[in-house]
Short mmCIF file of C-alpha atoms in Angstrom, two decimals:
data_model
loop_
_atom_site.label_atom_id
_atom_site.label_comp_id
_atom_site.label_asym_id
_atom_site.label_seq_id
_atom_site.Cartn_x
_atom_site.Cartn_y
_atom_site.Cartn_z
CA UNK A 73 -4.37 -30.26 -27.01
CA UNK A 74 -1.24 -31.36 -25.52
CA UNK A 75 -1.26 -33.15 -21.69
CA UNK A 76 0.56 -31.32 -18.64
CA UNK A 77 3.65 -33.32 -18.30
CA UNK A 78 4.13 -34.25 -14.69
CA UNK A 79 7.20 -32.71 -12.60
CA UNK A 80 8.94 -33.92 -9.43
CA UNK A 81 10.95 -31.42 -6.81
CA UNK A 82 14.17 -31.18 -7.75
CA UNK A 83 13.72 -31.12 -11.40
CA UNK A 84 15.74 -29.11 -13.92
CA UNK A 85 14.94 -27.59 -17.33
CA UNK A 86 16.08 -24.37 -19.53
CA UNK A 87 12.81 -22.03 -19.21
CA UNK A 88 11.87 -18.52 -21.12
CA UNK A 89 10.06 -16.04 -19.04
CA UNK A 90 7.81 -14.38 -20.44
CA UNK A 91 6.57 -12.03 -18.33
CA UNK A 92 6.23 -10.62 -14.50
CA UNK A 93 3.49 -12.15 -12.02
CA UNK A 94 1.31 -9.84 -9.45
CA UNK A 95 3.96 -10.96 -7.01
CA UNK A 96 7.21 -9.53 -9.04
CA UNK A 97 8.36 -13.17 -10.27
CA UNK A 98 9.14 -14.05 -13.23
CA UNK A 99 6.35 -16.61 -15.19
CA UNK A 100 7.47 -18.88 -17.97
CA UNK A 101 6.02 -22.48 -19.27
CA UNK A 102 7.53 -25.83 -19.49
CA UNK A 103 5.76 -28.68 -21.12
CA UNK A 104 2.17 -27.07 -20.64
CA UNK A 105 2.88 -26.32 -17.05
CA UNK A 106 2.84 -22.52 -15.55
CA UNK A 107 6.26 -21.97 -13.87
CA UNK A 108 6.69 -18.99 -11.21
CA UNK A 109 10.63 -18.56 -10.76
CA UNK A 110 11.55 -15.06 -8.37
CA UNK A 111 14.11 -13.17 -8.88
CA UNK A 112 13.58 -13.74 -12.99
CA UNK A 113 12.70 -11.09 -15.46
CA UNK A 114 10.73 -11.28 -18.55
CA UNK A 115 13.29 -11.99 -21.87
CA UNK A 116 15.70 -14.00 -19.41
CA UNK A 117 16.40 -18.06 -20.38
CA UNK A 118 17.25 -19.52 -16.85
CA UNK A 119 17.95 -22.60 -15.57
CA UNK A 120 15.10 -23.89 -13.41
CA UNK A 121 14.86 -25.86 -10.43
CA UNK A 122 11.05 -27.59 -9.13
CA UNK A 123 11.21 -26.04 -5.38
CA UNK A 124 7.26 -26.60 -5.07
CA UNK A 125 4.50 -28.24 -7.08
CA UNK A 126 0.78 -26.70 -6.99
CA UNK A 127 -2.34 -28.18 -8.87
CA UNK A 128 -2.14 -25.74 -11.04
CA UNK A 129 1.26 -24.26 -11.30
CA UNK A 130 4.78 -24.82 -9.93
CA UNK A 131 7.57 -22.70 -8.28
CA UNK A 132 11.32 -23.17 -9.41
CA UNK A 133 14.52 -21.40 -8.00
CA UNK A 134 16.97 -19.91 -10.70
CA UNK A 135 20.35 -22.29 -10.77
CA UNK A 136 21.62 -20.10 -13.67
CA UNK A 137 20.60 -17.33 -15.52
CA UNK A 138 21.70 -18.41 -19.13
CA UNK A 139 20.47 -15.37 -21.00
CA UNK A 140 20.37 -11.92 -18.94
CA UNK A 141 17.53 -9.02 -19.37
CA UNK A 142 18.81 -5.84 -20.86
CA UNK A 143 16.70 -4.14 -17.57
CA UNK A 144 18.88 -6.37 -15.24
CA UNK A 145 20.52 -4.56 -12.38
CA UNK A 146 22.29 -5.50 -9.47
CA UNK A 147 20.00 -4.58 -6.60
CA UNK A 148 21.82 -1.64 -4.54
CA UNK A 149 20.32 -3.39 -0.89
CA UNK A 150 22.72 -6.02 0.84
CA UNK A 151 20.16 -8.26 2.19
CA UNK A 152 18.11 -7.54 -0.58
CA UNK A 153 16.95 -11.43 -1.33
CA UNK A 154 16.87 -12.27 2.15
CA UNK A 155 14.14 -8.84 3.13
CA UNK A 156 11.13 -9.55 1.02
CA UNK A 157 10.06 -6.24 1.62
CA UNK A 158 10.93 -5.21 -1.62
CA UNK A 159 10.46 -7.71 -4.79
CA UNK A 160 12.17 -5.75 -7.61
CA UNK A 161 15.11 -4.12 -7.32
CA UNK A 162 17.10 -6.50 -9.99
CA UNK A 163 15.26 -4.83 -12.34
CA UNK A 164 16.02 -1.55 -13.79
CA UNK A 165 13.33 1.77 -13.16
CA UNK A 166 12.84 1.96 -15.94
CA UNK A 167 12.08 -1.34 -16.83
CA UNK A 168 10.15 -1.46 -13.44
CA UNK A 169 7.12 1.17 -14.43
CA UNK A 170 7.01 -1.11 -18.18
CA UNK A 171 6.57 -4.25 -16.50
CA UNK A 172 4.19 -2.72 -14.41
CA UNK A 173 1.65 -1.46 -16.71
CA UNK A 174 1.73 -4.94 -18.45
CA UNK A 175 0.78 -6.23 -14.90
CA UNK A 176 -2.51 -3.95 -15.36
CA UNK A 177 -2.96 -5.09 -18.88
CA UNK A 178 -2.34 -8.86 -17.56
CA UNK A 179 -5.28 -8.32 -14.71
CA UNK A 180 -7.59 -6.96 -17.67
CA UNK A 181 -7.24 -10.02 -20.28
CA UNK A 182 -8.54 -12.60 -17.08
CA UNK A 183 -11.32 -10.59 -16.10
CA UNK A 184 -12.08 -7.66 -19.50
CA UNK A 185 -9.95 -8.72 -22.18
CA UNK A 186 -12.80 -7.29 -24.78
CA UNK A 187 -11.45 -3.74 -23.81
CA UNK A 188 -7.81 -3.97 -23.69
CA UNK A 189 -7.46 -3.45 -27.17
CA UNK A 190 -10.41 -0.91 -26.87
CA UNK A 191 -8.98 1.31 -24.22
CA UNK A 192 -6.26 4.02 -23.21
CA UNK A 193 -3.75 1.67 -21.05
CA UNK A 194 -1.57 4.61 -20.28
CA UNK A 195 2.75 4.36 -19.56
CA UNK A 196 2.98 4.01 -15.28
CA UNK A 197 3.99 7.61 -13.85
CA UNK A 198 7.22 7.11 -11.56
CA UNK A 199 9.13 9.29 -9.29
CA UNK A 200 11.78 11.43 -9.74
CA UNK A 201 13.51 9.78 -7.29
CA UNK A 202 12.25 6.08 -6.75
CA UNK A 203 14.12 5.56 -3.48
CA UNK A 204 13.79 6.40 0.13
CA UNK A 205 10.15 7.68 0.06
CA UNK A 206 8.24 5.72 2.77
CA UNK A 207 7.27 7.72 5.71
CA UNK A 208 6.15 5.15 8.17
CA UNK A 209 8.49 2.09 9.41
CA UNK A 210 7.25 -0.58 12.00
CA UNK A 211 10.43 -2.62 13.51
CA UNK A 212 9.52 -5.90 15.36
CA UNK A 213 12.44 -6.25 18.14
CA UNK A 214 13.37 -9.25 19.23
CA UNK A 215 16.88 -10.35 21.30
CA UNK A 216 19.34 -12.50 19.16
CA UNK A 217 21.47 -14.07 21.90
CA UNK A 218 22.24 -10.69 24.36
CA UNK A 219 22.07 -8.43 21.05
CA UNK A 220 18.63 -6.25 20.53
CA UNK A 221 17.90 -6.51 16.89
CA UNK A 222 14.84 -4.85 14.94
CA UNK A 223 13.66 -5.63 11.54
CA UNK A 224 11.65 -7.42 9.35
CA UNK A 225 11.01 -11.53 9.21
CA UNK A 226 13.12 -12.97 6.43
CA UNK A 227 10.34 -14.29 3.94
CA UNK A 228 8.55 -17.40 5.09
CA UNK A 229 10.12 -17.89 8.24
CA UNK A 230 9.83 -16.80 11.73
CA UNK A 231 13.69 -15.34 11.62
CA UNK A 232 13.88 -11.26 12.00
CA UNK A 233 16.52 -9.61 9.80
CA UNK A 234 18.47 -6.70 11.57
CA UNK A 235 18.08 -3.67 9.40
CA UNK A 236 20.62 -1.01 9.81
CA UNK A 237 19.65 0.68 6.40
CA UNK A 238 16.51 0.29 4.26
CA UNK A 239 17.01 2.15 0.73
CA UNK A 240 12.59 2.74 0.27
CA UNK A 241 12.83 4.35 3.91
CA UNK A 242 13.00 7.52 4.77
CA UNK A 243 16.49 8.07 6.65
CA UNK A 244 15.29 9.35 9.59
CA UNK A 245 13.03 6.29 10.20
CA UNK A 246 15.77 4.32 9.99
CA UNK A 247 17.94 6.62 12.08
CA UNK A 248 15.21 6.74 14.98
CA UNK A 249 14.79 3.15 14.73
CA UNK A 250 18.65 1.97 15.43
CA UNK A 251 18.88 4.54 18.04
CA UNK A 252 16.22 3.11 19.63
CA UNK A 253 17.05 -0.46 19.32
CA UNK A 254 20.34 0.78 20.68
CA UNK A 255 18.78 2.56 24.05
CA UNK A 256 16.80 -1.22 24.79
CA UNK A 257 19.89 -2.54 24.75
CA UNK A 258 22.19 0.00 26.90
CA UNK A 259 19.22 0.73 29.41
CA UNK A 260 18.70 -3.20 29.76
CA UNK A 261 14.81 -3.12 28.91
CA UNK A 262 12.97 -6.57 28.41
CA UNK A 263 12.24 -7.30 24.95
CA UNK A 264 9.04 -9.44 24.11
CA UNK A 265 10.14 -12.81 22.97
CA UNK A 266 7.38 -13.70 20.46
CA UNK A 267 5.24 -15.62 23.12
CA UNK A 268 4.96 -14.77 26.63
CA UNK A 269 7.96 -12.70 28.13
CA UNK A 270 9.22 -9.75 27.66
CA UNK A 271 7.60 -6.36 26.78
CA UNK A 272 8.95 -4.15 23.80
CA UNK A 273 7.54 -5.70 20.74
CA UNK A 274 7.84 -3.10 17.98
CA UNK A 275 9.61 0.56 17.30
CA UNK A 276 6.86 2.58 14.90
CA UNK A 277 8.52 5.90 13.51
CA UNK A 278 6.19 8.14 11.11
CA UNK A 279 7.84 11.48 9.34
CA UNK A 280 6.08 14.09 8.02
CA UNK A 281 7.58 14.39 4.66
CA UNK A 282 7.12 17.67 4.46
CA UNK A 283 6.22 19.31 8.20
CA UNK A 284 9.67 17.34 9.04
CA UNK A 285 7.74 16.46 12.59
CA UNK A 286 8.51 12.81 13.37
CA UNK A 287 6.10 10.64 16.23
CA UNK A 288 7.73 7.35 18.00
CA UNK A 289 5.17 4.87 19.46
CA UNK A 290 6.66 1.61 21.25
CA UNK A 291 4.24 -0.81 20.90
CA UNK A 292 4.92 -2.87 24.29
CA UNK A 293 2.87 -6.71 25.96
CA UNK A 294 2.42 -3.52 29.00
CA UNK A 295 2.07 -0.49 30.21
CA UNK A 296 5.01 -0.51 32.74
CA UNK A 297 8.54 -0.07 31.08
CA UNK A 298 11.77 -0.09 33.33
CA UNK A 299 13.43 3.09 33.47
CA UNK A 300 10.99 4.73 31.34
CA UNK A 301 12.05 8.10 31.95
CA UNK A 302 15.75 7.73 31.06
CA UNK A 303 14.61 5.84 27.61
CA UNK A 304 12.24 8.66 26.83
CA UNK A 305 15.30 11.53 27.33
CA UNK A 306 17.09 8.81 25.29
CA UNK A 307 14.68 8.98 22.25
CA UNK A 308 14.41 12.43 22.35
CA UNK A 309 18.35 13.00 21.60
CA UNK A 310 17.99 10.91 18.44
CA UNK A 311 16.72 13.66 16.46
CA UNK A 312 15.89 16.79 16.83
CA UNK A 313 12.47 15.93 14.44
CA UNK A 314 10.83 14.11 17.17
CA UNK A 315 7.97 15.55 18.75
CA UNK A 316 6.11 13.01 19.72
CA UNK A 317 6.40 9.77 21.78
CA UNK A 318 3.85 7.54 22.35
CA UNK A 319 3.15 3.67 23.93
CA UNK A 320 0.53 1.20 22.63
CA UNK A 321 -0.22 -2.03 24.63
CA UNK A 322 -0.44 -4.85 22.29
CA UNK A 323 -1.14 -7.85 24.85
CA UNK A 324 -2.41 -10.62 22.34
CA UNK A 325 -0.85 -13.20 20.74
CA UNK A 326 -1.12 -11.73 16.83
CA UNK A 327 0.78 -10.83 14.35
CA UNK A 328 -1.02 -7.12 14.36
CA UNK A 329 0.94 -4.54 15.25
CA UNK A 330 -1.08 -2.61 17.46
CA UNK A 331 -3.69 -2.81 20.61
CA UNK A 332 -6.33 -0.73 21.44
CA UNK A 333 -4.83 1.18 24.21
CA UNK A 334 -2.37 4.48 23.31
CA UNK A 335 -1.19 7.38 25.25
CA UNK A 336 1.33 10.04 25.17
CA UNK A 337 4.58 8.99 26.70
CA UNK A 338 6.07 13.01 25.81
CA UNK A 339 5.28 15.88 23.21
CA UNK A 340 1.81 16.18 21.18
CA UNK A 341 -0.45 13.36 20.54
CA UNK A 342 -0.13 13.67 16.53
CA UNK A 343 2.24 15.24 13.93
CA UNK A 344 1.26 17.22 10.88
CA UNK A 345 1.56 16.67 7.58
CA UNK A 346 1.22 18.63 4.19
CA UNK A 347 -0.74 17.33 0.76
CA UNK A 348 -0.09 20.52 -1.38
CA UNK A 349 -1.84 22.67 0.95
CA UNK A 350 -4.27 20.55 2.62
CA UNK A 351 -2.61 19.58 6.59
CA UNK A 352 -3.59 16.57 8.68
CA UNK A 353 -3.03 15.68 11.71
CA UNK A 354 -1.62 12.03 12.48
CA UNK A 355 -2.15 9.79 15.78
CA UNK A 356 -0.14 6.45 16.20
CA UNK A 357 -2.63 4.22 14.78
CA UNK A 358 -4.34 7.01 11.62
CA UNK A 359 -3.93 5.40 8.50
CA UNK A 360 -1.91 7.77 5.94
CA UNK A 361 -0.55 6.90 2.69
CA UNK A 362 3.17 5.40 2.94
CA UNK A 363 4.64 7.50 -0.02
CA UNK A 364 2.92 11.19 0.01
CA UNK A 365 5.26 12.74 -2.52
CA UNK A 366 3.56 10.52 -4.97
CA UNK A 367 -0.08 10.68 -3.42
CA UNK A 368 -0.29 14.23 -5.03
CA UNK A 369 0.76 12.59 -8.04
CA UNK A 370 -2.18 10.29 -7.70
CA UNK A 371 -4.61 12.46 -6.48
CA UNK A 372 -4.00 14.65 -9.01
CA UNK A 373 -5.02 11.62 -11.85
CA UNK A 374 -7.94 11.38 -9.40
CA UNK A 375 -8.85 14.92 -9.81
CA UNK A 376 -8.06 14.89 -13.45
CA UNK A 377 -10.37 12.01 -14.31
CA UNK A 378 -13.06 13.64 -11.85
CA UNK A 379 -13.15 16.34 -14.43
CA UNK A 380 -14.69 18.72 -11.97
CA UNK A 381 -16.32 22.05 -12.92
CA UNK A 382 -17.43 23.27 -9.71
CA UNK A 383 -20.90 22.39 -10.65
CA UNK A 384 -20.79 18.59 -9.80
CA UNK A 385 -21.60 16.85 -6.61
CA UNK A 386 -19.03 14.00 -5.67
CA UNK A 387 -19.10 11.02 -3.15
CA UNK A 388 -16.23 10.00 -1.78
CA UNK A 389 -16.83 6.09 -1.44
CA UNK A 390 -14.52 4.01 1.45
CA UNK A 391 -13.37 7.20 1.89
CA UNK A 392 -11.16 7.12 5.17
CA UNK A 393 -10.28 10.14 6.63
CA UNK A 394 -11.24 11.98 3.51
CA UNK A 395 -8.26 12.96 1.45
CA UNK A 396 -9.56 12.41 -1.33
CA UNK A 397 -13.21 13.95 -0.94
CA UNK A 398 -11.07 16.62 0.63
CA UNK A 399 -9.03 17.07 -2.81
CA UNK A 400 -11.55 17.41 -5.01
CA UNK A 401 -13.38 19.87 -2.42
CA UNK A 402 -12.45 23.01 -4.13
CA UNK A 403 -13.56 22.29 -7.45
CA UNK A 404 -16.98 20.42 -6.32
CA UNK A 405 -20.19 21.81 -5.45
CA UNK A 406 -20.90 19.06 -2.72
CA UNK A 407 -18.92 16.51 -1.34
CA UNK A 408 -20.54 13.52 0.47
CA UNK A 409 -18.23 10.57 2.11
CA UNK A 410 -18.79 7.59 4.07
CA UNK A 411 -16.59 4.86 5.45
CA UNK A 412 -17.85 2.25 7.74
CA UNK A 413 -15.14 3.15 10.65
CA UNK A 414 -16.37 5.61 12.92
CA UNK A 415 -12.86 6.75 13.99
CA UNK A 416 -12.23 7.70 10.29
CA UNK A 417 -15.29 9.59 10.18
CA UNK A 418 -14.71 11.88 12.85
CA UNK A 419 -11.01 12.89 11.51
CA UNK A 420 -12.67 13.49 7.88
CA UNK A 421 -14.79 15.41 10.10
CA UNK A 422 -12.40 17.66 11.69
CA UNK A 423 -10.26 17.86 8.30
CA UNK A 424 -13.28 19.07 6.18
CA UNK A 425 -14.00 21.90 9.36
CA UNK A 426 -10.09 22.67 9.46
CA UNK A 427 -9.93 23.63 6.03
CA UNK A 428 -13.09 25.44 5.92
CA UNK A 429 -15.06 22.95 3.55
CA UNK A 430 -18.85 23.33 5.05
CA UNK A 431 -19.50 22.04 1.57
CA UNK A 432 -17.89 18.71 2.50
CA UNK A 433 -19.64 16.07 4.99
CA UNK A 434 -18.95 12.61 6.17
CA UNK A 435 -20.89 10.08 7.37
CA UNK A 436 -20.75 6.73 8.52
CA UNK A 437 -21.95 4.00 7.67
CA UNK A 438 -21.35 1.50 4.17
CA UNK A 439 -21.29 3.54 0.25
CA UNK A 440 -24.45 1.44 -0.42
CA UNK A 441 -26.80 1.76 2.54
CA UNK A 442 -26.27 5.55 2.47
CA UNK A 443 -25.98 5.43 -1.66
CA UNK A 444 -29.79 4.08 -1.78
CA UNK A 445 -30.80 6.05 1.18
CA UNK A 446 -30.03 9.27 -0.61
CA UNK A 447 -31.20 8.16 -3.92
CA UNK A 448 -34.55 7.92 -2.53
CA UNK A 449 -34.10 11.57 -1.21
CA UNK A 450 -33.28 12.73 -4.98
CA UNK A 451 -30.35 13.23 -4.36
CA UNK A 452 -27.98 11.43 -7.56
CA UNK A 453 -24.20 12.72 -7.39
CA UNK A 454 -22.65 13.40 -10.36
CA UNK A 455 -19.34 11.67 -9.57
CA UNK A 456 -18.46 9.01 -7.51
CA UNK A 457 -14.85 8.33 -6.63
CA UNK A 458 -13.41 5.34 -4.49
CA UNK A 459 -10.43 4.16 -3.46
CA UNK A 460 -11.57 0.52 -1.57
CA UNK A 461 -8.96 -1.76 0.11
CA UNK A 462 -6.88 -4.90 -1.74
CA UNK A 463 -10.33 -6.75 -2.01
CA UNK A 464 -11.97 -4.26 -3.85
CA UNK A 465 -15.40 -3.31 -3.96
CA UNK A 466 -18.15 -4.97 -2.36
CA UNK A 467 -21.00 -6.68 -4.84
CA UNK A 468 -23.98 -4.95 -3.22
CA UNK A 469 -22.10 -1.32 -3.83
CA UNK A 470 -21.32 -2.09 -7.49
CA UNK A 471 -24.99 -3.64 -8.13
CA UNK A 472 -26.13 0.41 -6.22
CA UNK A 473 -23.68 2.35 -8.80
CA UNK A 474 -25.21 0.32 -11.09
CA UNK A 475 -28.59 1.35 -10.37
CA UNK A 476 -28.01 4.51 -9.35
CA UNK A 477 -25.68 5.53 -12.56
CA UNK A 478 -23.58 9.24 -11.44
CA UNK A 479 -22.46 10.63 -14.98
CA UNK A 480 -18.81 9.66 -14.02
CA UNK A 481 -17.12 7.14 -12.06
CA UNK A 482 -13.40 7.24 -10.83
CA UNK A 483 -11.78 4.18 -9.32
CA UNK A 484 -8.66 3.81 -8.12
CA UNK A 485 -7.37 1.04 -7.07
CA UNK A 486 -3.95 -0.55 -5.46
CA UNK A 487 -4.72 -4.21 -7.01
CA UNK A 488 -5.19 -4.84 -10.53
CA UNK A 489 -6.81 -8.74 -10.15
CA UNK A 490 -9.77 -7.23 -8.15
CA UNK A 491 -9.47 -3.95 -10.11
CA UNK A 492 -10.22 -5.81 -13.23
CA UNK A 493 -12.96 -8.49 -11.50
CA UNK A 494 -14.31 -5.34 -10.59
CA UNK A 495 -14.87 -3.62 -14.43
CA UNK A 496 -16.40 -6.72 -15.56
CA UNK A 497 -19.61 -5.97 -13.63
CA UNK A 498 -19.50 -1.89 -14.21
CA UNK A 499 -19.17 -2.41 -17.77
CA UNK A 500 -22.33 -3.20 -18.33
CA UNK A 501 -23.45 0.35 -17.74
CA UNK A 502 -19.61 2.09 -18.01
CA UNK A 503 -17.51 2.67 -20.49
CA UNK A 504 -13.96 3.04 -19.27
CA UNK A 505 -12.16 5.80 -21.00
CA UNK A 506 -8.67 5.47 -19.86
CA UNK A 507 -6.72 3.63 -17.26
CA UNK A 508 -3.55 5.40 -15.68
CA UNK A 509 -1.22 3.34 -13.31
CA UNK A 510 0.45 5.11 -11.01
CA UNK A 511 3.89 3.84 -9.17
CA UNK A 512 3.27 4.32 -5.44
CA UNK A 513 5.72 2.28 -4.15
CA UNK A 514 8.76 1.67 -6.46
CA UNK A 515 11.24 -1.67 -6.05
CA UNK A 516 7.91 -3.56 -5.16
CA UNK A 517 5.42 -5.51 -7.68
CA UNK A 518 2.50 -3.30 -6.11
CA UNK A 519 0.79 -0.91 -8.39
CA UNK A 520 -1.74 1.94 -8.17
CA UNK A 521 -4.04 2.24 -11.07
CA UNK A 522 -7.10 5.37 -12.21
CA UNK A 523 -9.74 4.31 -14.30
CA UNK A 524 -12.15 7.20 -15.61
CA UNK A 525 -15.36 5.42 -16.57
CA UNK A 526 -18.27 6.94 -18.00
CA UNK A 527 -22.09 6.14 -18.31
CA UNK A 528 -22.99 4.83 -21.42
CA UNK A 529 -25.14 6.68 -23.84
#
């Protein structure tokens, strides 16, 4: 086998990518060596240039791309490579929703490769429309010289980018965020300077999609704002959508966006929002998915892969504030969910009682305490769905499914490395019938993938 041949910074060599990373840049190899280059696409031969060496790979900046990819676009945003908020818009849709089921299939030849060939690796569903679909924005503000800016931090650094536009917002996000970055600056208020001084540190705008109710929460370093009065009259003329306003102290040094305190500063506490015909109400701080014309999309695959008769009962693992649980509701003859936040608990609470589920309770606590608790009750559930965060699912929950065994188990997940780490250990009781990624956030690298797996014979 032949030896890694060593590379210095600064080094430059013709290079063939071969396909996307997990990050949205391109991956080709020179000499034995594993070469990340952004901004490349899979087909392209570039001229590379050694910006950083690893122990086991290497990143490289394109000096010229010497063959172009037929999927090649140029990327509609003007600060586009400067953002990092999104990591793909050089390449076509189309060729977006390809590269992102091979990202899947990627994930499952580390981890599972003995069922890749085996299994139903279905095309990525997209949108319609692929731009302008995020509902929530949070705008750090900072002062550039005697100008209030708000934006995002350029990529690596500790400089904020000014947005005036943001093509995967929604427009009034961005509309309520400039006018409010413009009313800090003509009412004079202090703006937090990334250590001590200064108060306003962010501008957080949620829509509803489709309620059209927006909420504003200034997260500030206090609770006193000069000529708060005049700034709230101010926000309110931005748009007539706005029927909320709220202020949460964020005192500590972090890089989270919010504290624990928040009150109303004018209007109602939360906004609505629609999923088909479920409603939810929304404080400042609930989580909600970013993109909910395509959460229906992906509930839907959830509900599909569920394959519900209204005979089955369903837990609703990590399940939040119980959307999912809550989708599946109608078609289930029991739904049980748990989530270790207590906060969640309570809205899944109220949701399940809004909608007149009494079929449908929530509990807190973790999947496997209450998993094994029940079990030794009698009380197996036919399905179990979750939906866990980036790191997946914990090792003592899969080792409970595992013992447990519901006839069917859906998983959806929003990273295909732990996805896949994942399906290693459920295979061993599971087959896994199809897989079905799901775009939820378009001109990113992120994507959302169902798996339907069913108990072995």
């Amino acid at each position: 086998m032949s030896e890694k041949i060593k590379m210095e910074i600064g080094q430059k060599f013709p290079l063939t990518i071969k396909r996307l990373g997990i990050n949205g840049e391109g991956v080709g190899f020179f000499k034995h060596n594993v070469i990340f280059v952004k901004g490349s696409l899979p087909g392209e031969v570039v001229t590379a240039k050694v910006s950083k060496i690893h122990p086991n790979f290497a990143e490289a900046d394109i000096v010229r791309i010497r063959e172009a990819s037929k999927d090649r676009v140029k990327p509609p945003c003007a600060v586009y490579e400067l953002c990092g908020g999104c990591q793909l818009q050089h390449l076509s849709y189309e060729g977006q929703l390809r590269e992102k089921r091979d990202i899947v299939i990627q994930a499952l030849e580390k981890f599972v490769p003995q069922i890749v060939h085996n299994t139903e690796i279905r095309l990525t569903i997209g949108m319609d429309n692929p731009w302008h679909y995020r509902n929530k924005s949070a705008f750090q503000v900072r002062k550039m010289g005697n100008e209030v800016i708000a934006g995002l931090y350029i990529e690596g650094t500790n400089k904020l980018l000014n947005l005036d536009d943001c093509l995967v917002q929604h427009p009034v996000t961005t509309k309520i965020t400039i006018g409010t970055r413009n009313l800090f600056q003509k009412l004079n208020i202090p703006i937090f300077d990334g250590k001590s001084k200064g108060i306003v540190r962010t501008i957080v705008v949620r829509t509803g999609i489709q309620t059209e109710e927006t909420q504003v929460c200034l997260v500030t370093t206090k609770k006193e704002i000069p000529r708060k009065q005049e700034l709230i009259e101010g926000i309110k003329q931005i748009d007539p959508s706005i029927v909320s306003i709220t202020q949460n102290i964020n005192r500590a040094k972090t890089s989270l966006i919010f504290g624990d305190e928040t009150f109303v500063l004018d209007g109602k506490e939360t906004i609505h929002e629609k999923l088909r015909e479920l409603t939810f109400d929304l404080s400042s701080r609930a989580f909600f998915q970013l993109n909910p014309t395509q959460t229906v999309v992906l509930y839907d695959e959830i509900k599909k892969a569920a394959e519900l008769s209204g005979k089955e009962t369903v837990v609703d693992a990590y399940c939040g504030v119980g959307t999912i649980g809550l989708w599946l509701a109608k078609e289930a003859q029991e739904v049980r969910g748990m989530d270790v936040i207590p906060e969640s608990i309570e809205d899944a609470k109220k949701n399940a009682k809004k909608h007149g589920f009494s079929h449908a309770k929530f509990y807190t606590g973790t999947a496997e305490d209450w998993l094994n608790k029940w079990a030794k009750e009698g009380f197996i559930p036919d399905v179990v769905t979750v939906d866990p965060p980036r790191t997946g699912l914990a090792a003592s929950f899969i080792k409970t499914v595992l013992k447990i065994k519901p006839k069917r188990f859906v998983y959806t997940s929003c990273n295909p490395s732990t996805f896949a780490r994942d399906l290693k250990e459920l295979t061993r009781s599971y087959r896994v019938d199809y897989i079905q990624p799901v775009d939820m956030f378009p001109q990113t690298a992120r994507v959302e993938v169902v798996a339907k797996l069913t108990l072995k014979k």
